[in-house]
């Protein structure tokens, strides 16, 4: 019994194992870098939606689509395809070729960025395969890479919904597209944290995400954060931020009269822009309260200075995010604030995941 215990004790420390700490650091750096590019894509996606650029490319060529039109004949061909779309007939009728190029380039850069991330992601995947110590991570990274590919497919599925009858995309597909981006970034970020912790030799065990949600406060907060993000996507998809540009009242009341305008009543929760904006407001306030409830409770119980820094950052950013949201609404959705608010939601989620991770460790 004593001898077997001694063997376990001798083989447990990370510093005595054959695994190189630098391998963990390098792979975590790649994952953090890729997560950063996903955040840039979220920002570009917000800009394409706000400017109407997202519907300028009416076809999808996953393999050859990295090349833009190279001469006037190709530009005219692409423009002729756009002229068949609902957006041209109902929003941009009479647009010139030079004006079309202005909206085309932003969407092209957005799609090109998605391809770039796909190629960039091959670096950590290949690195994990080449390093024997990291091969256990290969399937996980491959899974995230596949998820990123599905994100691209969902993006095109979303765009298709705006090329049929009406010049706007389905709010449901927009929500799915955004959630997939946030999920991909979250998995990259969490994996990077795990690898960085192992590099720093702080923890030989990998913290499990679902174990970190044992606290009712943490679970409730995460659910509210995700629901608020979903309804933010519905607000964006329905352009609901362009109505009732007052806060905290909606017009002259807290609850507008149109909140149950649709029949049957349950359609209001997903198809009535007034109701969608109202729900997003309520969820935002509930999320702010839950973040502070979770954060203050954690500050009272933790002795880790690092965990305290994460909590303080989360609390501070939650206030910034609410201010961004209110400002975007009151000022009638200026592009810069709207994009900052969308990116702010992702930052809030990353900070929350950081607090969960460091609590689990």
CSV table of C-alpha atoms in Angstrom, one decimal:
chain,number,residue,atom,x,y,z
A,1,UNK,CA,0.0,0.0,0.0
A,2,UNK,CA,2.8,2.4,0.9
A,3,UNK,CA,4.9,1.6,-2.1
A,4,UNK,CA,2.0,2.2,-4.5
A,5,UNK,CA,1.2,5.5,-2.9
A,6,UNK,CA,4.8,6.5,-3.4
A,7,UNK,CA,4.7,5.7,-7.1
A,8,UNK,CA,1.6,7.9,-7.5
A,9,UNK,CA,3.2,10.7,-5.7
A,10,UNK,CA,6.3,10.6,-7.8
A,11,UNK,CA,4.5,10.6,-11.1
A,12,UNK,CA,1.8,13.3,-10.3
A,13,UNK,CA,3.7,16.6,-10.5
A,14,UNK,CA,3.6,18.2,-14.0
A,15,UNK,CA,7.2,19.4,-13.7
A,16,UNK,CA,8.4,15.7,-13.5
A,17,UNK,CA,6.3,14.6,-16.5
A,18,UNK,CA,7.7,14.3,-20.0
A,19,UNK,CA,5.2,17.0,-21.2
A,20,UNK,CA,6.8,20.2,-22.2
A,21,UNK,CA,5.1,23.3,-20.6
A,22,UNK,CA,6.0,25.3,-23.6
A,23,UNK,CA,3.8,23.1,-25.7
A,24,UNK,CA,0.8,24.0,-23.7
A,25,UNK,CA,1.7,27.7,-23.9
A,26,UNK,CA,2.2,27.7,-27.7
A,27,UNK,CA,-1.1,25.9,-28.3
A,28,UNK,CA,-3.0,28.2,-25.8
A,29,UNK,CA,-1.6,31.2,-27.6
A,30,UNK,CA,-2.9,29.9,-31.0
A,31,UNK,CA,-6.3,29.3,-29.5
A,32,UNK,CA,-6.5,32.8,-27.9
A,33,UNK,CA,-5.3,34.3,-31.2
A,34,UNK,CA,-8.1,32.5,-33.1
A,35,UNK,CA,-10.7,33.5,-30.5
A,36,UNK,CA,-9.6,37.1,-31.1
A,37,UNK,CA,-10.1,36.8,-34.8
A,38,UNK,CA,-13.6,35.3,-34.2
A,39,UNK,CA,-14.4,38.5,-32.2
A,40,UNK,CA,-13.2,40.6,-35.1
A,41,UNK,CA,-15.6,38.6,-37.3
A,42,UNK,CA,-18.5,39.3,-34.9
A,43,UNK,CA,-17.7,43.0,-35.3
A,44,UNK,CA,-17.5,42.7,-39.1
A,45,UNK,CA,-20.8,40.8,-39.1
A,46,UNK,CA,-22.5,43.5,-37.2
A,47,UNK,CA,-21.3,46.1,-39.7
A,48,UNK,CA,-22.4,44.1,-42.7
A,49,UNK,CA,-25.9,43.8,-41.1
A,50,UNK,CA,-26.2,47.5,-40.2
A,51,UNK,CA,-25.0,48.8,-43.6
A,52,UNK,CA,-27.0,46.3,-45.6
A,53,UNK,CA,-23.8,44.8,-47.1
A,54,UNK,CA,-24.7,41.3,-46.0
A,55,UNK,CA,-27.1,40.8,-48.9
A,56,UNK,CA,-24.8,42.2,-51.6
A,57,UNK,CA,-23.3,38.8,-52.4
A,58,UNK,CA,-26.2,36.7,-53.6
A,59,UNK,CA,-24.2,33.5,-54.2
A,60,UNK,CA,-21.9,31.4,-52.1
A,61,UNK,CA,-18.7,29.8,-53.5
A,62,UNK,CA,-16.9,28.1,-50.5
A,63,UNK,CA,-13.9,27.1,-52.6
A,64,UNK,CA,-13.4,29.8,-55.2
A,65,UNK,CA,-15.1,32.7,-53.4
A,66,UNK,CA,-11.8,34.1,-52.0
A,67,UNK,CA,-11.3,35.9,-55.3
A,68,UNK,CA,-13.2,39.2,-55.9
A,69,UNK,CA,-14.2,40.4,-59.3
A,70,UNK,CA,-11.0,41.2,-61.2
A,71,UNK,CA,-12.3,43.3,-64.1
A,72,UNK,CA,-15.3,45.4,-65.2
A,73,UNK,CA,-17.0,42.5,-66.9
A,74,UNK,CA,-16.9,40.4,-63.7
A,75,UNK,CA,-18.1,43.3,-61.7
A,76,UNK,CA,-21.0,43.8,-64.0
A,77,UNK,CA,-21.9,40.1,-63.8
A,78,UNK,CA,-21.9,40.2,-60.0
A,79,UNK,CA,-24.0,43.4,-60.1
A,80,UNK,CA,-26.5,41.9,-62.5
A,81,UNK,CA,-27.0,39.0,-60.0
A,82,UNK,CA,-27.6,41.5,-57.2
A,83,UNK,CA,-30.2,43.4,-59.3
A,84,UNK,CA,-32.4,40.3,-59.1
A,85,UNK,CA,-32.4,40.4,-55.3
A,86,UNK,CA,-35.2,41.9,-53.1
A,87,UNK,CA,-32.8,44.4,-51.6
A,88,UNK,CA,-32.0,46.0,-54.9
A,89,UNK,CA,-35.7,46.3,-55.9
A,90,UNK,CA,-37.0,47.5,-52.5
A,91,UNK,CA,-34.1,49.3,-50.9
A,92,UNK,CA,-31.4,50.2,-53.5
A,93,UNK,CA,-33.2,50.5,-56.8
A,94,UNK,CA,-31.3,52.5,-59.2
A,95,UNK,CA,-28.0,52.0,-57.4
A,96,UNK,CA,-24.9,52.5,-59.6
A,97,UNK,CA,-22.1,50.0,-60.0
A,98,UNK,CA,-19.7,52.2,-58.0
A,99,UNK,CA,-22.3,52.4,-55.2
A,100,UNK,CA,-22.7,48.6,-55.3
A,101,UNK,CA,-18.9,48.2,-54.9
A,102,UNK,CA,-19.2,50.1,-51.7
A,103,UNK,CA,-21.4,47.6,-50.0
A,104,UNK,CA,-19.9,44.6,-51.8
A,105,UNK,CA,-16.4,45.0,-50.4
A,106,UNK,CA,-17.5,44.9,-46.7
A,107,UNK,CA,-19.4,41.6,-47.2
A,108,UNK,CA,-16.5,40.2,-49.2
A,109,UNK,CA,-14.0,41.0,-46.4
A,110,UNK,CA,-16.4,39.4,-43.9
A,111,UNK,CA,-16.5,36.2,-45.9
A,112,UNK,CA,-12.8,36.3,-46.6
A,113,UNK,CA,-12.2,36.7,-42.9
A,114,UNK,CA,-14.2,33.5,-42.3
A,115,UNK,CA,-11.9,31.6,-44.7
A,116,UNK,CA,-8.8,33.1,-43.1
A,117,UNK,CA,-9.9,31.9,-39.7
A,118,UNK,CA,-10.5,28.4,-41.1
A,119,UNK,CA,-7.0,28.3,-42.5
A,120,UNK,CA,-5.5,29.9,-39.4
A,121,UNK,CA,-7.2,27.2,-37.3
A,122,UNK,CA,-5.2,24.6,-39.1
A,123,UNK,CA,-2.1,25.8,-37.3
A,124,UNK,CA,-3.1,24.8,-33.7
A,125,UNK,CA,-4.7,21.6,-35.2
A,126,UNK,CA,-1.4,20.6,-36.9
A,127,UNK,CA,0.6,21.6,-33.9
A,128,UNK,CA,-1.4,19.4,-31.6
A,129,UNK,CA,-0.9,16.5,-34.1
A,130,UNK,CA,2.8,17.0,-34.4
A,131,UNK,CA,3.4,17.3,-30.6
A,132,UNK,CA,2.9,13.9,-29.1
A,133,UNK,CA,2.2,15.5,-25.7
A,134,UNK,CA,-0.8,17.4,-27.2
A,135,UNK,CA,-2.4,14.7,-29.3
A,136,UNK,CA,-5.2,14.3,-26.8
A,137,UNK,CA,-6.3,17.8,-27.8
A,138,UNK,CA,-6.4,17.1,-31.5
A,139,UNK,CA,-10.0,15.8,-31.6
A,140,UNK,CA,-11.2,18.7,-29.4
A,141,UNK,CA,-9.6,21.2,-31.7
A,142,UNK,CA,-10.9,19.4,-34.8
A,143,UNK,CA,-14.4,19.6,-33.3
A,144,UNK,CA,-14.1,23.3,-32.8
A,145,UNK,CA,-12.9,23.7,-36.3
A,146,UNK,CA,-15.9,21.8,-37.7
A,147,UNK,CA,-18.1,24.0,-35.6
A,148,UNK,CA,-16.5,27.0,-37.2
A,149,UNK,CA,-17.3,25.5,-40.6
A,150,UNK,CA,-20.9,25.0,-39.6
A,151,UNK,CA,-20.9,28.7,-38.6
A,152,UNK,CA,-20.0,29.6,-42.2
A,153,UNK,CA,-22.8,27.3,-43.5
A,154,UNK,CA,-25.3,28.9,-41.1
A,155,UNK,CA,-24.2,32.3,-42.3
A,156,UNK,CA,-25.1,31.5,-45.9
A,157,UNK,CA,-28.4,29.9,-44.8
A,158,UNK,CA,-29.1,33.2,-43.0
A,159,UNK,CA,-28.3,35.3,-46.1
A,160,UNK,CA,-30.5,33.1,-48.3
A,161,UNK,CA,-33.5,34.1,-46.2
A,162,UNK,CA,-33.0,37.7,-47.3
A,163,UNK,CA,-32.8,36.8,-51.0
A,164,UNK,CA,-36.3,35.4,-51.5
A,165,UNK,CA,-39.1,37.9,-50.8
A,166,UNK,CA,-38.0,40.5,-48.3
A,167,UNK,CA,-34.7,42.4,-48.1
A,168,UNK,CA,-33.8,41.3,-44.6
A,169,UNK,CA,-32.7,38.0,-43.0
A,170,UNK,CA,-34.7,35.8,-40.7
A,171,UNK,CA,-34.2,36.8,-37.1
A,172,UNK,CA,-34.1,33.1,-36.1
A,173,UNK,CA,-31.3,32.4,-38.5
A,174,UNK,CA,-29.5,35.5,-37.4
A,175,UNK,CA,-29.8,34.4,-33.8
A,176,UNK,CA,-28.4,30.9,-34.7
A,177,UNK,CA,-25.6,32.5,-36.6
A,178,UNK,CA,-24.6,34.7,-33.7
A,179,UNK,CA,-24.9,32.0,-31.1
A,180,UNK,CA,-22.6,29.7,-33.1
A,181,UNK,CA,-20.0,32.4,-33.3
A,182,UNK,CA,-20.3,33.0,-29.6
A,183,UNK,CA,-20.1,29.2,-28.9
A,184,UNK,CA,-17.0,28.8,-31.1
A,185,UNK,CA,-15.3,31.7,-29.4
A,186,UNK,CA,-16.2,30.4,-25.9
A,187,UNK,CA,-14.8,26.9,-26.7
A,188,UNK,CA,-11.6,28.5,-28.0
A,189,UNK,CA,-11.3,30.7,-24.9
A,190,UNK,CA,-12.0,28.0,-22.4
A,191,UNK,CA,-9.6,25.6,-24.0
A,192,UNK,CA,-6.9,28.3,-24.1
A,193,UNK,CA,-7.4,28.9,-20.3
A,194,UNK,CA,-7.1,25.2,-19.6
A,195,UNK,CA,-3.9,25.0,-21.6
A,196,UNK,CA,-2.4,28.2,-20.1
A,197,UNK,CA,-3.1,26.8,-16.6
A,198,UNK,CA,-1.2,23.6,-17.4
A,199,UNK,CA,1.7,25.6,-18.8
A,200,UNK,CA,1.9,27.6,-15.6
A,201,UNK,CA,1.8,24.3,-13.7
A,202,UNK,CA,-1.0,25.5,-11.6
A,203,UNK,CA,-3.3,22.6,-12.3
A,204,UNK,CA,-2.7,19.1,-13.7
A,205,UNK,CA,-6.4,18.4,-13.9
A,206,UNK,CA,-8.6,20.0,-16.6
A,207,UNK,CA,-11.5,21.9,-15.0
A,208,UNK,CA,-14.8,20.7,-16.4
A,209,UNK,CA,-17.1,23.4,-17.6
A,210,UNK,CA,-20.3,21.8,-16.3
A,211,UNK,CA,-18.8,21.2,-12.9
A,212,UNK,CA,-18.2,25.0,-12.7
A,213,UNK,CA,-21.9,25.5,-13.0
A,214,UNK,CA,-22.9,23.7,-9.9
A,215,UNK,CA,-23.6,27.0,-8.2
A,216,UNK,CA,-27.2,28.1,-8.8
A,217,UNK,CA,-26.0,31.7,-9.1
A,218,UNK,CA,-23.5,30.8,-11.9
A,219,UNK,CA,-26.0,28.7,-13.8
A,220,UNK,CA,-28.8,31.3,-13.5
A,221,UNK,CA,-26.4,34.0,-14.7
A,222,UNK,CA,-25.2,32.0,-17.7
A,223,UNK,CA,-28.8,31.3,-18.8
A,224,UNK,CA,-29.7,35.0,-18.5
A,225,UNK,CA,-26.6,36.1,-20.4
A,226,UNK,CA,-27.4,33.6,-23.3
A,227,UNK,CA,-31.1,34.6,-23.3
A,228,UNK,CA,-30.2,38.3,-23.5
A,229,UNK,CA,-27.9,37.6,-26.4
A,230,UNK,CA,-30.6,35.7,-28.2
A,231,UNK,CA,-33.1,38.6,-27.8
A,232,UNK,CA,-30.4,41.0,-28.8
A,233,UNK,CA,-30.2,39.1,-32.1
A,234,UNK,CA,-34.0,39.3,-32.5
A,235,UNK,CA,-33.9,43.0,-31.8
A,236,UNK,CA,-31.2,43.4,-34.5
A,237,UNK,CA,-33.0,41.1,-37.0
A,238,UNK,CA,-36.3,42.9,-36.6
A,239,UNK,CA,-34.7,46.4,-36.4
A,240,UNK,CA,-36.6,46.7,-33.2
A,241,UNK,CA,-34.0,49.2,-31.9
A,242,UNK,CA,-35.5,51.8,-34.2
A,243,UNK,CA,-38.7,52.0,-32.2
A,244,UNK,CA,-39.4,53.3,-28.7
A,245,UNK,CA,-36.0,55.1,-28.5
A,246,UNK,CA,-36.5,56.1,-24.8
A,247,UNK,CA,-35.4,54.6,-21.6
A,248,UNK,CA,-36.5,53.4,-19.0
A,249,UNK,CA,-40.0,54.1,-20.4
A,250,UNK,CA,-41.2,52.9,-23.7
A,251,UNK,CA,-43.0,56.0,-24.8
A,252,UNK,CA,-44.9,57.1,-21.8
A,253,UNK,CA,-45.2,53.7,-20.1
A,254,UNK,CA,-43.0,50.9,-18.9
A,255,UNK,CA,-45.1,48.3,-20.7
A,256,UNK,CA,-46.3,49.5,-24.2
A,257,UNK,CA,-49.8,48.8,-25.3
A,258,UNK,CA,-48.7,46.9,-28.5
A,259,UNK,CA,-47.0,44.2,-26.4
A,260,UNK,CA,-49.7,41.6,-27.2
A,261,UNK,CA,-50.7,43.0,-30.6
A,262,UNK,CA,-50.2,39.6,-32.4
A,263,UNK,CA,-52.5,36.6,-32.3
A,264,UNK,CA,-52.0,34.0,-31.1
A,265,UNK,CA,-50.4,35.6,-28.1
A,266,UNK,CA,-47.2,33.5,-28.1
A,267,UNK,CA,-46.2,34.9,-31.5
A,268,UNK,CA,-45.5,38.2,-29.8
A,269,UNK,CA,-42.4,36.7,-28.0
A,270,UNK,CA,-40.7,36.1,-31.4
A,271,UNK,CA,-42.4,38.2,-34.1
A,272,UNK,CA,-43.6,41.4,-32.4
A,273,UNK,CA,-40.7,43.9,-32.5
A,274,UNK,CA,-42.2,45.9,-29.6
A,275,UNK,CA,-42.4,42.8,-27.4
A,276,UNK,CA,-39.0,41.7,-28.5
A,277,UNK,CA,-37.4,45.0,-27.5
A,278,UNK,CA,-39.3,44.9,-24.2
A,279,UNK,CA,-38.1,41.4,-23.4
A,280,UNK,CA,-34.5,42.4,-24.3
A,281,UNK,CA,-34.7,45.3,-21.9
A,282,UNK,CA,-36.0,43.2,-19.1
A,283,UNK,CA,-33.5,40.5,-19.7
A,284,UNK,CA,-30.6,43.0,-19.7
A,285,UNK,CA,-31.6,44.3,-16.3
A,286,UNK,CA,-32.1,40.8,-14.9
A,287,UNK,CA,-28.7,39.8,-16.3
A,288,UNK,CA,-27.0,42.9,-14.8
A,289,UNK,CA,-28.5,41.9,-11.4
A,290,UNK,CA,-27.5,38.3,-11.8
A,291,UNK,CA,-23.9,39.2,-12.7
A,292,UNK,CA,-23.6,41.4,-9.6
A,293,UNK,CA,-25.3,38.7,-7.4
A,294,UNK,CA,-22.9,36.1,-8.7
A,295,UNK,CA,-19.9,38.5,-8.6
A,296,UNK,CA,-20.4,39.9,-5.1
A,297,UNK,CA,-21.0,36.5,-3.7
A,298,UNK,CA,-17.8,35.2,-5.2
A,299,UNK,CA,-15.8,38.2,-4.0
A,300,UNK,CA,-16.9,37.4,-0.4
A,301,UNK,CA,-15.8,33.8,-0.5
A,302,UNK,CA,-12.6,33.7,-2.7
A,303,UNK,CA,-9.1,34.3,-1.5
A,304,UNK,CA,-7.6,34.3,-4.9
A,305,UNK,CA,-6.3,37.7,-6.1
A,306,UNK,CA,-6.5,36.5,-9.7
A,307,UNK,CA,-10.2,35.4,-9.4
A,308,UNK,CA,-11.0,38.8,-7.7
A,309,UNK,CA,-9.5,40.6,-10.7
A,310,UNK,CA,-11.7,38.6,-13.1
A,311,UNK,CA,-14.8,39.3,-11.0
A,312,UNK,CA,-14.1,43.0,-10.8
A,313,UNK,CA,-13.5,43.1,-14.5
A,314,UNK,CA,-16.8,41.3,-15.1
A,315,UNK,CA,-18.7,43.7,-12.8
A,316,UNK,CA,-17.3,46.7,-14.4
A,317,UNK,CA,-17.9,45.5,-17.9
A,318,UNK,CA,-21.5,44.6,-17.2
A,319,UNK,CA,-22.1,48.3,-16.4
A,320,UNK,CA,-20.4,49.4,-19.6
A,321,UNK,CA,-22.4,46.9,-21.6
A,322,UNK,CA,-25.7,48.3,-20.2
A,323,UNK,CA,-24.6,51.8,-20.9
A,324,UNK,CA,-23.7,50.8,-24.5
A,325,UNK,CA,-27.1,49.2,-24.9
A,326,UNK,CA,-29.1,52.2,-23.6
A,327,UNK,CA,-27.0,54.6,-25.6
A,328,UNK,CA,-27.5,52.6,-28.8
A,329,UNK,CA,-31.2,52.6,-28.3
A,330,UNK,CA,-31.6,56.3,-27.3
A,331,UNK,CA,-29.4,57.5,-30.2
A,332,UNK,CA,-31.4,55.4,-32.7
A,333,UNK,CA,-28.7,52.7,-33.4
A,334,UNK,CA,-25.6,54.5,-34.7
A,335,UNK,CA,-23.3,52.0,-36.3
A,336,UNK,CA,-20.4,52.5,-33.9
A,337,UNK,CA,-22.4,52.0,-30.7
A,338,UNK,CA,-24.4,49.2,-32.1
A,339,UNK,CA,-21.3,47.3,-33.1
A,340,UNK,CA,-19.6,48.0,-29.8
A,341,UNK,CA,-22.7,46.7,-28.0
A,342,UNK,CA,-22.7,43.5,-30.0
A,343,UNK,CA,-18.9,43.0,-29.3
A,344,UNK,CA,-19.5,43.9,-25.7
A,345,UNK,CA,-21.9,41.0,-25.3
A,346,UNK,CA,-19.1,38.6,-26.4
A,347,UNK,CA,-16.6,40.3,-24.0
A,348,UNK,CA,-19.1,40.0,-21.2
A,349,UNK,CA,-19.5,36.3,-21.9
A,350,UNK,CA,-15.7,35.7,-22.0
A,351,UNK,CA,-15.2,37.5,-18.7
A,352,UNK,CA,-18.0,35.4,-17.2
A,353,UNK,CA,-16.3,32.2,-18.5
A,354,UNK,CA,-13.0,33.4,-17.0
A,355,UNK,CA,-14.6,33.8,-13.6
A,356,UNK,CA,-16.1,30.3,-13.9
A,357,UNK,CA,-12.7,28.8,-14.9
A,358,UNK,CA,-10.8,30.4,-12.1
A,359,UNK,CA,-13.4,29.4,-9.5
A,360,UNK,CA,-13.2,25.8,-10.8
A,361,UNK,CA,-9.4,25.8,-10.4
